[in-house]
Amino acid sequence: MTEVVKGLEHLHLTDMQEVLIFVSDIHLSPDASTSEDASGFLKTLEQSMPVDCSRLFILGDLFETWVGDDVLTRSRDALRLALTSMRARGNKGLKFYLMHGNRDFLIGERLCRELDAQWISDSFILECFGQRAGLCHGDAMCIDDLDYQHFRQQVRAADWQKAFLNKPLGEREAIAQGLRHQSERSKQEKSMAIMDVNTQAVHEFVANQGIETLIHGHTHRPGRHNASFTRWVLPDWDLARKRGGWLRWDRTGLTSQGPFGAWA
Ligand code: LP5
Ligand code: MN
């Protein structure tokens, strides 16, 4: 199995005026538009994300599934316009960063270029305000979920991905839909504990990277966990259930915010 190449792995920022925003698990459906978007994220980008944001980090699962950059969807256009509108409304130098999640790990350079976004690696190190934070999607730390980890290893291999991307679009969409159904079914048989991050894996990552803060999503269990370091778990987005939000990091610290108020 060949490994896939990695995105940008580290960023060191020195400007105390930075305003960093983190989101994940938006799960945009292919036909989403600003007026019809079950996540509520597109409207939030256009209307309520802080105008002083200098960098927006999307930490995986932006899309419900992504079966290749050659697939043109309504949500893709809507997202590009919403990001452009956020930049026009606020900071003109606003930068976007995109990380792979377990549903959209096939996002490639073409989409990043189109969205004017920088692709960043899972396990990204961000230094700002004299502190060091680690960013990841979160699924790689769910090591007790052995079936998932086996599946992950398979589909993250370059040769698997190449074979998949060479299939006709209809076939790719059918496989993705089959995997989604299988995933929903298999989750019903797994305990909450198995589907959470493994404490030891988290501690090892924090110690190896020497970070004070860890930010991730994936588990859909938003919160703030304090130990010798702080672990923030980002919420998933669902307008009907009034779920969603972002983490803001500026010189005064980290705060949970969103269209429905604080979530941690
Ligand atoms: O996503 P979510 O929250 O429902 O559950 C995840 C884990 N599930 C997944 C699967 C995704 O939902 C669907 C992926 C769509 C990808 C589209 C591109 C396809 C490209 C394929 C080839 C390159 O990630 C779920 C975890 C849960 O998080 C909590 O952490 O438990 O894990 C599973 O459900 C996996 C099952 O346990 C095992 C599935 C075995 C499937 C075997 C198929 C063999 C591979 C076929 C590949 C074409
Ligand atoms: Mn996920």
PDB file of C-alpha atoms and ligand atoms in Angstrom:
ATOM      1  CA  MET A   1       0.000   0.000   0.000  1.00  0.00           C
ATOM      2  CA  THR A   2       1.348   3.408  -0.932  1.00  0.00           C
ATOM      3  CA  GLU A   3       0.726   6.309   1.406  1.00  0.00           C
ATOM      4  CA  VAL A   4      -0.961   9.460   0.186  1.00  0.00           C
ATOM      5  CA  VAL A   5       1.041  12.729   0.144  1.00  0.00           C
ATOM      6  CA  LYS A   6       0.483  15.162   3.021  1.00  0.00           C
ATOM      7  CA  GLY A   7      -0.748  18.759   3.133  1.00  0.00           C
ATOM      8  CA  LEU A   8       0.867  21.649   5.006  1.00  0.00           C
ATOM      9  CA  GLU A   9       1.859  20.365   8.465  1.00  0.00           C
ATOM     10  CA  HIS A  10       2.769  23.382  10.546  1.00  0.00           C
ATOM     11  CA  LEU A  11       2.092  27.112  10.770  1.00  0.00           C
ATOM     12  CA  HIS A  12       3.698  29.653  13.066  1.00  0.00           C
ATOM     13  CA  LEU A  13       1.854  32.978  13.362  1.00  0.00           C
ATOM     14  CA  THR A  14       3.303  36.026  15.075  1.00  0.00           C
ATOM     15  CA  ASP A  15       0.663  38.728  14.598  1.00  0.00           C
ATOM     16  CA  MET A  16      -1.247  39.353  17.843  1.00  0.00           C
ATOM     17  CA  GLN A  17      -4.198  40.655  15.807  1.00  0.00           C
ATOM     18  CA  GLU A  18      -4.954  37.196  14.382  1.00  0.00           C
ATOM     19  CA  VAL A  19      -8.505  35.920  14.858  1.00  0.00           C
ATOM     20  CA  LEU A  20      -8.663  32.191  14.187  1.00  0.00           C
ATOM     21  CA  ILE A  21     -11.927  30.303  13.704  1.00  0.00           C
ATOM     22  CA  PHE A  22     -12.259  26.500  13.754  1.00  0.00           C
ATOM     23  CA  VAL A  23     -15.202  24.430  12.488  1.00  0.00           C
ATOM     24  CA  SER A  24     -15.763  20.815  11.470  1.00  0.00           C
ATOM     25  CA  ASP A  25     -18.414  18.209  10.624  1.00  0.00           C
ATOM     26  CA  ILE A  26     -20.650  20.369   8.487  1.00  0.00           C
ATOM     27  CA  HIS A  27     -21.672  17.439   6.262  1.00  0.00           C
ATOM     28  CA  LEU A  28     -22.918  19.626   3.389  1.00  0.00           C
ATOM     29  CA  SER A  29     -25.242  17.666   1.165  1.00  0.00           C
ATOM     30  CA  PRO A  30     -24.504  17.779  -2.583  1.00  0.00           C
ATOM     31  CA  ASP A  31     -27.622  19.810  -3.401  1.00  0.00           C
ATOM     32  CA  ALA A  32     -27.286  22.365  -0.588  1.00  0.00           C
ATOM     33  CA  SER A  33     -27.641  26.036  -1.437  1.00  0.00           C
ATOM     34  CA  THR A  34     -27.620  29.058   0.876  1.00  0.00           C
ATOM     35  CA  SER A  35     -31.421  29.095   1.101  1.00  0.00           C
ATOM     36  CA  GLU A  36     -31.757  25.300   1.426  1.00  0.00           C
ATOM     37  CA  ASP A  37     -29.013  23.926   3.591  1.00  0.00           C
ATOM     38  CA  ALA A  38     -29.782  21.490   6.404  1.00  0.00           C
ATOM     39  CA  SER A  39     -26.483  22.333   8.115  1.00  0.00           C
ATOM     40  CA  GLY A  40     -27.135  26.068   8.342  1.00  0.00           C
ATOM     41  CA  PHE A  41     -23.419  26.608   7.685  1.00  0.00           C
ATOM     42  CA  LEU A  42     -23.651  28.470   4.370  1.00  0.00           C
ATOM     43  CA  LYS A  43     -25.936  31.165   5.766  1.00  0.00           C
ATOM     44  CA  THR A  44     -23.737  31.416   8.841  1.00  0.00           C
ATOM     45  CA  LEU A  45     -20.686  32.045   6.648  1.00  0.00           C
ATOM     46  CA  GLU A  46     -22.521  34.776   4.797  1.00  0.00           C
ATOM     47  CA  GLN A  47     -24.189  36.414   7.771  1.00  0.00           C
ATOM     48  CA  SER A  48     -22.836  35.720  11.210  1.00  0.00           C
ATOM     49  CA  MET A  49     -19.245  34.533  11.294  1.00  0.00           C
ATOM     50  CA  PRO A  50     -17.062  37.162  12.980  1.00  0.00           C
ATOM     51  CA  VAL A  51     -16.018  39.815  10.459  1.00  0.00           C
ATOM     52  CA  ASP A  52     -12.625  40.155  12.120  1.00  0.00           C
ATOM     53  CA  CYS A  53     -11.736  36.506  11.362  1.00  0.00           C
ATOM     54  CA  SER A  54      -8.300  36.352   9.726  1.00  0.00           C
ATOM     55  CA  ARG A  55      -8.120  32.558   9.196  1.00  0.00           C
ATOM     56  CA  LEU A  56     -10.860  29.960   8.975  1.00  0.00           C
ATOM     57  CA  PHE A  57      -9.884  26.331   9.598  1.00  0.00           C
ATOM     58  CA  ILE A  58     -12.272  23.581   8.460  1.00  0.00           C
ATOM     59  CA  LEU A  59     -11.183  20.423  10.293  1.00  0.00           C
ATOM     60  CA  GLY A  60     -12.787  17.730   8.159  1.00  0.00           C
ATOM     61  CA  ASP A  61     -16.164  16.431   7.026  1.00  0.00           C
ATOM     62  CA  LEU A  62     -17.107  19.651   5.307  1.00  0.00           C
ATOM     63  CA  PHE A  63     -19.088  17.447   2.904  1.00  0.00           C
ATOM     64  CA  GLU A  64     -21.472  14.562   3.573  1.00  0.00           C
ATOM     65  CA  THR A  65     -19.271  12.577   1.177  1.00  0.00           C
ATOM     66  CA  TRP A  66     -16.775  13.535  -1.508  1.00  0.00           C
ATOM     67  CA  VAL A  67     -16.184  11.129  -4.369  1.00  0.00           C
ATOM     68  CA  GLY A  68     -13.741  13.192  -6.416  1.00  0.00           C
ATOM     69  CA  ASP A  69     -12.928  16.757  -7.448  1.00  0.00           C
ATOM     70  CA  ASP A  70     -14.417  16.113 -10.890  1.00  0.00           C
ATOM     71  CA  VAL A  71     -17.928  15.922  -9.441  1.00  0.00           C
ATOM     72  CA  LEU A  72     -19.786  19.199  -9.818  1.00  0.00           C
ATOM     73  CA  THR A  73     -22.457  19.788  -7.185  1.00  0.00           C
ATOM     74  CA  ARG A  74     -24.691  22.680  -6.210  1.00  0.00           C
ATOM     75  CA  SER A  75     -23.164  22.811  -2.714  1.00  0.00           C
ATOM     76  CA  ARG A  76     -19.699  23.246  -4.187  1.00  0.00           C
ATOM     77  CA  ASP A  77     -20.737  26.455  -5.986  1.00  0.00           C
ATOM     78  CA  ALA A  78     -22.748  27.649  -3.006  1.00  0.00           C
ATOM     79  CA  LEU A  79     -19.771  27.117  -0.711  1.00  0.00           C
ATOM     80  CA  ARG A  80     -17.404  29.028  -3.000  1.00  0.00           C
ATOM     81  CA  LEU A  81     -19.835  31.949  -3.106  1.00  0.00           C
ATOM     82  CA  ALA A  82     -20.416  31.875   0.659  1.00  0.00           C
ATOM     83  CA  LEU A  83     -16.667  31.924   1.364  1.00  0.00           C
ATOM     84  CA  THR A  84     -16.214  34.787  -1.098  1.00  0.00           C
ATOM     85  CA  SER A  85     -19.055  36.647   0.555  1.00  0.00           C
ATOM     86  CA  MET A  86     -17.535  36.148   4.023  1.00  0.00           C
ATOM     87  CA  ARG A  87     -14.245  37.580   2.758  1.00  0.00           C
ATOM     88  CA  ALA A  88     -16.023  40.547   1.139  1.00  0.00           C
ATOM     89  CA  ARG A  89     -18.023  41.243   4.308  1.00  0.00           C
ATOM     90  CA  GLY A  90     -15.035  41.040   6.629  1.00  0.00           C
ATOM     91  CA  ASN A  91     -11.277  40.733   6.427  1.00  0.00           C
ATOM     92  CA  LYS A  92     -10.182  40.996   2.766  1.00  0.00           C
ATOM     93  CA  GLY A  93      -7.057  38.957   3.516  1.00  0.00           C
ATOM     94  CA  LEU A  94      -9.069  36.138   5.112  1.00  0.00           C
ATOM     95  CA  LYS A  95      -7.389  32.765   4.566  1.00  0.00           C
ATOM     96  CA  PHE A  96      -9.102  29.377   4.385  1.00  0.00           C
ATOM     97  CA  TYR A  97      -7.632  26.044   5.471  1.00  0.00           C
ATOM     98  CA  LEU A  98      -9.126  22.654   4.718  1.00  0.00           C
ATOM     99  CA  MET A  99      -8.396  19.296   6.400  1.00  0.00           C
ATOM    100  CA  HIS A 100      -9.648  15.887   5.298  1.00  0.00           C
ATOM    101  CA  GLY A 101     -12.333  14.120   7.337  1.00  0.00           C
ATOM    102  CA  ASN A 102     -13.394  10.480   7.169  1.00  0.00           C
ATOM    103  CA  ARG A 103     -16.120  11.329   4.656  1.00  0.00           C
ATOM    104  CA  ASP A 104     -14.299  13.749   2.371  1.00  0.00           C
ATOM    105  CA  PHE A 105     -10.713  12.483   2.361  1.00  0.00           C
ATOM    106  CA  LEU A 106     -10.789  12.483  -1.441  1.00  0.00           C
ATOM    107  CA  ILE A 107     -10.827  16.283  -1.606  1.00  0.00           C
ATOM    108  CA  GLY A 108      -7.908  17.216  -3.821  1.00  0.00           C
ATOM    109  CA  GLU A 109      -5.952  20.156  -5.159  1.00  0.00           C
ATOM    110  CA  ARG A 110      -8.573  21.142  -7.689  1.00  0.00           C
ATOM    111  CA  LEU A 111     -11.228  21.884  -5.088  1.00  0.00           C
ATOM    112  CA  CYS A 112      -8.713  23.639  -2.820  1.00  0.00           C
ATOM    113  CA  ARG A 113      -7.708  25.918  -5.700  1.00  0.00           C
ATOM    114  CA  GLU A 114     -11.324  26.598  -6.551  1.00  0.00           C
ATOM    115  CA  LEU A 115     -12.099  27.569  -2.948  1.00  0.00           C
ATOM    116  CA  ASP A 116      -8.815  29.442  -2.616  1.00  0.00           C
ATOM    117  CA  ALA A 117      -8.042  27.215   0.367  1.00  0.00           C
ATOM    118  CA  GLN A 118      -4.826  25.688   1.679  1.00  0.00           C
ATOM    119  CA  TRP A 119      -4.967  21.947   2.338  1.00  0.00           C
ATOM    120  CA  ILE A 120      -3.586  21.053   5.764  1.00  0.00           C
ATOM    121  CA  SER A 121      -2.607  17.654   7.157  1.00  0.00           C
ATOM    122  CA  ASP A 122      -4.551  15.778   9.772  1.00  0.00           C
ATOM    123  CA  SER A 123      -2.447  16.378  12.937  1.00  0.00           C
ATOM    124  CA  PHE A 124      -1.578  19.954  12.059  1.00  0.00           C
ATOM    125  CA  ILE A 125       0.462  22.086  14.447  1.00  0.00           C
ATOM    126  CA  LEU A 126      -0.531  25.718  14.861  1.00  0.00           C
ATOM    127  CA  GLU A 127       1.520  28.156  16.894  1.00  0.00           C
ATOM    128  CA  CYS A 128      -0.042  31.492  17.771  1.00  0.00           C
ATOM    129  CA  PHE A 129      -0.088  33.959  20.711  1.00  0.00           C
ATOM    130  CA  GLY A 130       2.944  32.129  22.100  1.00  0.00           C
ATOM    131  CA  GLN A 131       1.032  28.842  22.401  1.00  0.00           C
ATOM    132  CA  ARG A 132       1.060  25.587  20.524  1.00  0.00           C
ATOM    133  CA  ALA A 133      -2.126  23.848  19.406  1.00  0.00           C
ATOM    134  CA  GLY A 134      -2.737  20.572  17.569  1.00  0.00           C
ATOM    135  CA  LEU A 135      -5.567  20.284  15.051  1.00  0.00           C
ATOM    136  CA  CYS A 136      -6.980  17.012  13.774  1.00  0.00           C
ATOM    137  CA  HIS A 137     -10.238  15.593  12.500  1.00  0.00           C
ATOM    138  CA  GLY A 138     -10.376  13.113  15.383  1.00  0.00           C
ATOM    139  CA  ASP A 139     -11.117   9.777  13.695  1.00  0.00           C
ATOM    140  CA  ALA A 140      -7.474   8.637  13.766  1.00  0.00           C
ATOM    141  CA  MET A 141      -7.580   8.778  17.585  1.00  0.00           C
ATOM    142  CA  CYS A 142     -10.637   6.485  17.799  1.00  0.00           C
ATOM    143  CA  ILE A 143      -8.328   3.478  17.944  1.00  0.00           C
ATOM    144  CA  ASP A 144     -10.734   1.268  19.937  1.00  0.00           C
ATOM    145  CA  ASP A 145     -13.010   1.166  16.880  1.00  0.00           C
ATOM    146  CA  LEU A 146     -11.019  -1.607  15.239  1.00  0.00           C
ATOM    147  CA  ASP A 147     -13.423  -2.180  12.326  1.00  0.00           C
ATOM    148  CA  TYR A 148     -13.261   1.476  11.433  1.00  0.00           C
ATOM    149  CA  GLN A 149      -9.459   1.653  11.738  1.00  0.00           C
ATOM    150  CA  HIS A 150      -9.138  -1.319   9.400  1.00  0.00           C
ATOM    151  CA  PHE A 151     -11.499   0.334   6.917  1.00  0.00           C
ATOM    152  CA  ARG A 152      -9.592   3.622   7.263  1.00  0.00           C
ATOM    153  CA  GLN A 153      -6.273   2.029   6.516  1.00  0.00           C
ATOM    154  CA  GLN A 154      -7.716   0.453   3.391  1.00  0.00           C
ATOM    155  CA  VAL A 155      -9.341   3.533   1.891  1.00  0.00           C
ATOM    156  CA  ARG A 156      -6.471   5.887   2.744  1.00  0.00           C
ATOM    157  CA  ALA A 157      -4.030   3.889   0.610  1.00  0.00           C
ATOM    158  CA  ALA A 158      -3.081   5.651  -2.627  1.00  0.00           C
ATOM    159  CA  ASP A 159      -3.662   2.595  -4.844  1.00  0.00           C
ATOM    160  CA  TRP A 160      -7.209   2.121  -3.493  1.00  0.00           C
ATOM    161  CA  GLN A 161      -7.980   5.756  -4.060  1.00  0.00           C
ATOM    162  CA  LYS A 162      -6.609   5.702  -7.584  1.00  0.00           C
ATOM    163  CA  ALA A 163      -8.736   2.666  -8.474  1.00  0.00           C
ATOM    164  CA  PHE A 164     -11.819   4.301  -6.945  1.00  0.00           C
ATOM    165  CA  LEU A 165     -11.296   7.620  -8.745  1.00  0.00           C
ATOM    166  CA  ASN A 166     -10.977   5.796 -12.059  1.00  0.00           C
ATOM    167  CA  LYS A 167     -14.499   4.384 -11.731  1.00  0.00           C
ATOM    168  CA  PRO A 168     -17.422   6.099 -13.460  1.00  0.00           C
ATOM    169  CA  LEU A 169     -19.160   8.745 -11.356  1.00  0.00           C
ATOM    170  CA  GLY A 170     -22.402   6.770 -10.916  1.00  0.00           C
ATOM    171  CA  GLU A 171     -20.500   3.804  -9.537  1.00  0.00           C
ATOM    172  CA  ARG A 172     -18.510   5.996  -7.144  1.00  0.00           C
ATOM    173  CA  GLU A 173     -21.698   7.591  -5.834  1.00  0.00           C
ATOM    174  CA  ALA A 174     -23.316   4.188  -5.342  1.00  0.00           C
ATOM    175  CA  ILE A 175     -20.285   2.912  -3.397  1.00  0.00           C
ATOM    176  CA  ALA A 176     -20.241   6.037  -1.219  1.00  0.00           C
ATOM    177  CA  GLN A 177     -23.948   5.700  -0.505  1.00  0.00           C
ATOM    178  CA  GLY A 178     -23.484   2.016   0.336  1.00  0.00           C
ATOM    179  CA  LEU A 179     -20.676   2.890   2.731  1.00  0.00           C
ATOM    180  CA  ARG A 180     -22.797   5.575   4.400  1.00  0.00           C
ATOM    181  CA  HIS A 181     -25.626   3.084   4.987  1.00  0.00           C
ATOM    182  CA  GLN A 182     -23.216   0.477   6.253  1.00  0.00           C
ATOM    183  CA  SER A 183     -21.678   3.053   8.569  1.00  0.00           C
ATOM    184  CA  GLU A 184     -25.025   4.092  10.078  1.00  0.00           C
ATOM    185  CA  ARG A 185     -25.900   0.427  10.627  1.00  0.00           C
ATOM    186  CA  SER A 186     -22.568  -0.521  12.148  1.00  0.00           C
ATOM    187  CA  LYS A 187     -22.634   2.490  14.520  1.00  0.00           C
ATOM    188  CA  GLN A 188     -25.837   1.170  16.099  1.00  0.00           C
ATOM    189  CA  GLU A 189     -23.918  -1.880  17.245  1.00  0.00           C
ATOM    190  CA  LYS A 190     -20.976   0.046  18.711  1.00  0.00           C
ATOM    191  CA  SER A 191     -20.839   1.572  22.179  1.00  0.00           C
ATOM    192  CA  MET A 192     -20.332   5.304  22.658  1.00  0.00           C
ATOM    193  CA  ALA A 193     -17.014   4.562  24.372  1.00  0.00           C
ATOM    194  CA  ILE A 194     -15.678   2.648  21.370  1.00  0.00           C
ATOM    195  CA  MET A 195     -16.584   5.511  19.063  1.00  0.00           C
ATOM    196  CA  ASP A 196     -14.829   8.142  21.193  1.00  0.00           C
ATOM    197  CA  VAL A 197     -11.172   9.134  21.050  1.00  0.00           C
ATOM    198  CA  ASN A 198      -8.865   6.861  23.026  1.00  0.00           C
ATOM    199  CA  THR A 199      -7.414   8.648  26.052  1.00  0.00           C
ATOM    200  CA  GLN A 200      -3.972   7.147  25.647  1.00  0.00           C
ATOM    201  CA  ALA A 201      -3.819   8.071  21.949  1.00  0.00           C
ATOM    202  CA  VAL A 202      -4.721  11.647  22.864  1.00  0.00           C
ATOM    203  CA  HIS A 203      -2.097  11.824  25.628  1.00  0.00           C
ATOM    204  CA  GLU A 204       0.586  10.424  23.331  1.00  0.00           C
ATOM    205  CA  PHE A 205      -0.193  12.968  20.621  1.00  0.00           C
ATOM    206  CA  VAL A 206      -0.181  15.839  23.121  1.00  0.00           C
ATOM    207  CA  ALA A 207       3.118  14.713  24.669  1.00  0.00           C
ATOM    208  CA  ASN A 208       4.859  14.002  21.352  1.00  0.00           C
ATOM    209  CA  GLN A 209       3.869  17.354  19.879  1.00  0.00           C
ATOM    210  CA  GLY A 210       4.304  19.370  23.079  1.00  0.00           C
ATOM    211  CA  ILE A 211       0.948  21.110  22.676  1.00  0.00           C
ATOM    212  CA  GLU A 212      -1.206  22.868  25.271  1.00  0.00           C
ATOM    213  CA  THR A 213      -4.410  22.709  23.260  1.00  0.00           C
ATOM    214  CA  LEU A 214      -5.954  20.021  21.070  1.00  0.00           C
ATOM    215  CA  ILE A 215      -8.855  20.854  18.750  1.00  0.00           C
ATOM    216  CA  HIS A 216     -10.803  18.157  16.918  1.00  0.00           C
ATOM    217  CA  GLY A 217     -14.256  17.161  15.707  1.00  0.00           C
ATOM    218  CA  HIS A 218     -15.676  13.879  14.393  1.00  0.00           C
ATOM    219  CA  THR A 219     -17.240  12.463  17.570  1.00  0.00           C
ATOM    220  CA  HIS A 220     -20.190  14.903  17.538  1.00  0.00           C
ATOM    221  CA  ARG A 221     -19.740  15.317  21.285  1.00  0.00           C
ATOM    222  CA  PRO A 222     -18.897  19.005  21.588  1.00  0.00           C
ATOM    223  CA  GLY A 223     -17.199  20.143  24.721  1.00  0.00           C
ATOM    224  CA  ARG A 224     -14.123  21.328  26.536  1.00  0.00           C
ATOM    225  CA  HIS A 225     -12.047  18.861  28.516  1.00  0.00           C
ATOM    226  CA  ASN A 226      -9.432  20.162  30.908  1.00  0.00           C
ATOM    227  CA  ALA A 227      -6.424  18.105  31.944  1.00  0.00           C
ATOM    228  CA  SER A 228      -2.761  19.138  31.865  1.00  0.00           C
ATOM    229  CA  PHE A 229      -3.854  20.359  28.408  1.00  0.00           C
ATOM    230  CA  THR A 230      -7.229  21.477  27.030  1.00  0.00           C
ATOM    231  CA  ARG A 231      -9.097  19.381  24.461  1.00  0.00           C
ATOM    232  CA  TRP A 232     -11.853  21.121  22.530  1.00  0.00           C
ATOM    233  CA  VAL A 233     -14.329  18.947  20.622  1.00  0.00           C
ATOM    234  CA  LEU A 234     -16.142  20.856  17.881  1.00  0.00           C
ATOM    235  CA  PRO A 235     -19.862  20.357  17.227  1.00  0.00           C
ATOM    236  CA  ASP A 236     -21.406  18.969  14.043  1.00  0.00           C
ATOM    237  CA  TRP A 237     -23.864  21.187  12.173  1.00  0.00           C
ATOM    238  CA  ASP A 238     -27.602  20.533  12.004  1.00  0.00           C
ATOM    239  CA  LEU A 239     -29.957  23.482  11.684  1.00  0.00           C
ATOM    240  CA  ALA A 240     -33.145  21.584  12.607  1.00  0.00           C
ATOM    241  CA  ARG A 241     -31.552  20.380  15.851  1.00  0.00           C
ATOM    242  CA  LYS A 242     -29.994  23.789  16.540  1.00  0.00           C
ATOM    243  CA  ARG A 243     -26.503  22.285  16.544  1.00  0.00           C
ATOM    244  CA  GLY A 244     -23.359  23.867  15.232  1.00  0.00           C
ATOM    245  CA  GLY A 245     -20.816  26.508  16.030  1.00  0.00           C
ATOM    246  CA  TRP A 246     -17.175  27.447  15.958  1.00  0.00           C
ATOM    247  CA  LEU A 247     -14.224  27.884  18.272  1.00  0.00           C
ATOM    248  CA  ARG A 248     -12.641  31.336  18.235  1.00  0.00           C
ATOM    249  CA  TRP A 249      -8.996  31.827  19.183  1.00  0.00           C
ATOM    250  CA  ASP A 250      -7.721  35.361  19.573  1.00  0.00           C
ATOM    251  CA  ARG A 251      -5.237  37.098  21.879  1.00  0.00           C
ATOM    252  CA  THR A 252      -7.747  36.910  24.752  1.00  0.00           C
ATOM    253  CA  GLY A 253      -8.042  33.105  24.532  1.00  0.00           C
ATOM    254  CA  LEU A 254     -10.387  30.456  23.168  1.00  0.00           C
ATOM    255  CA  THR A 255     -14.192  30.723  23.188  1.00  0.00           C
ATOM    256  CA  SER A 256     -17.008  28.550  21.881  1.00  0.00           C
ATOM    257  CA  GLN A 257     -19.499  30.516  19.792  1.00  0.00           C
ATOM    258  CA  GLY A 258     -22.074  29.925  17.106  1.00  0.00           C
ATOM    259  CA  PRO A 259     -25.491  30.657  15.670  1.00  0.00           C
ATOM    260  CA  PHE A 260     -27.069  29.050  18.750  1.00  0.00           C
ATOM    261  CA  GLY A 261     -24.678  30.545  21.288  1.00  0.00           C
ATOM    262  CA  ALA A 262     -21.871  28.908  23.257  1.00  0.00           C
ATOM    263  CA  TRP A 263     -21.659  25.108  22.927  1.00  0.00           C
ATOM    264  CA  ALA A 264     -19.061  24.351  25.608  1.00  0.00           C
TER     265      ALA A 264
HETATM  266  O1  LP5 B   1     -19.126   8.867   9.103  1.00  0.00           O
HETATM  267  P1  LP5 B   1     -19.830   8.388  10.304  1.00  0.00           P
HETATM  268  O2  LP5 B   1     -19.909   9.411  11.389  1.00  0.00           O
HETATM  269  O3  LP5 B   1     -21.193   7.801   9.990  1.00  0.00           O
HETATM  270  O4  LP5 B   1     -19.041   7.136  10.898  1.00  0.00           O
HETATM  271  C1  LP5 B   1     -17.623   7.108  10.971  1.00  0.00           C
HETATM  272  C2  LP5 B   1     -17.138   5.770  10.437  1.00  0.00           C
HETATM  273  N1  LP5 B   1     -17.653   5.534   9.090  1.00  0.00           N
HETATM  274  C3  LP5 B   1     -17.024   5.977   8.003  1.00  0.00           C
HETATM  275  C4  LP5 B   1     -17.659   5.683   6.652  1.00  0.00           C
HETATM  276  C5  LP5 B   1     -18.263   6.963   6.087  1.00  0.00           C
HETATM  277  O5  LP5 B   1     -19.410   7.356   6.797  1.00  0.00           O
HETATM  278  C6  LP5 B   1     -18.623   6.829   4.607  1.00  0.00           C
HETATM  279  C7  LP5 B   1     -17.454   7.111   3.754  1.00  0.00           C
HETATM  280  C8  LP5 B   1     -17.809   7.653   2.428  1.00  0.00           C
HETATM  281  C9  LP5 B   1     -16.540   7.903   1.661  1.00  0.00           C
HETATM  282  C10 LP5 B   1     -16.744   8.310   0.238  1.00  0.00           C
HETATM  283  C11 LP5 B   1     -15.554   8.003  -0.609  1.00  0.00           C
HETATM  284  C12 LP5 B   1     -15.376   6.517  -0.748  1.00  0.00           C
HETATM  285  C13 LP5 B   1     -14.009   6.153  -1.221  1.00  0.00           C
HETATM  286  C14 LP5 B   1     -13.708   4.708  -0.980  1.00  0.00           C
HETATM  287  C15 LP5 B   1     -12.448   4.197  -1.658  1.00  0.00           C
HETATM  288  C16 LP5 B   1     -11.252   5.044  -1.695  1.00  0.00           C
HETATM  289  O6  LP5 B   1     -16.010   6.631   8.046  1.00  0.00           O
HETATM  290  C17 LP5 B   1     -17.600   4.643  11.340  1.00  0.00           C
HETATM  291  C18 LP5 B   1     -17.121   4.931  12.753  1.00  0.00           C
HETATM  292  C19 LP5 B   1     -17.699   6.272  13.210  1.00  0.00           C
HETATM  293  O7  LP5 B   1     -17.224   7.281  12.306  1.00  0.00           O
HETATM  294  C20 LP5 B   1     -17.288   6.670  14.617  1.00  0.00           C
HETATM  295  O8  LP5 B   1     -15.898   6.927  14.687  1.00  0.00           O
HETATM  296  O9  LP5 B   1     -17.558   3.916  13.620  1.00  0.00           O
HETATM  297  O10 LP5 B   1     -16.935   3.459  10.909  1.00  0.00           O
HETATM  298  C21 LP5 B   1     -17.644   2.523  10.240  1.00  0.00           C
HETATM  299  O11 LP5 B   1     -18.857   2.525  10.274  1.00  0.00           O
HETATM  300  C22 LP5 B   1     -16.851   1.481   9.489  1.00  0.00           C
HETATM  301  C23 LP5 B   1     -17.341   0.083   9.780  1.00  0.00           C
HETATM  302  O12 LP5 B   1     -17.167  -0.245  11.126  1.00  0.00           O
HETATM  303  C24 LP5 B   1     -16.629  -0.904   8.875  1.00  0.00           C
HETATM  304  C25 LP5 B   1     -17.097  -0.764   7.454  1.00  0.00           C
HETATM  305  C26 LP5 B   1     -16.563  -1.881   6.635  1.00  0.00           C
HETATM  306  C27 LP5 B   1     -16.846  -1.605   5.191  1.00  0.00           C
HETATM  307  C28 LP5 B   1     -16.179  -2.625   4.333  1.00  0.00           C
HETATM  308  C29 LP5 B   1     -16.136  -2.175   2.933  1.00  0.00           C
HETATM  309  C30 LP5 B   1     -14.796  -2.462   2.321  1.00  0.00           C
HETATM  310  C31 LP5 B   1     -14.218  -1.271   1.604  1.00  0.00           C
HETATM  311  C32 LP5 B   1     -14.961  -0.866   0.371  1.00  0.00           C
HETATM  312  C33 LP5 B   1     -14.364   0.388  -0.233  1.00  0.00           C
HETATM  313  C34 LP5 B   1     -15.006   0.777  -1.517  1.00  0.00           C
HETATM  314 MN    MN B   2     -15.968  12.541  10.827  1.00  0.00          MN
END
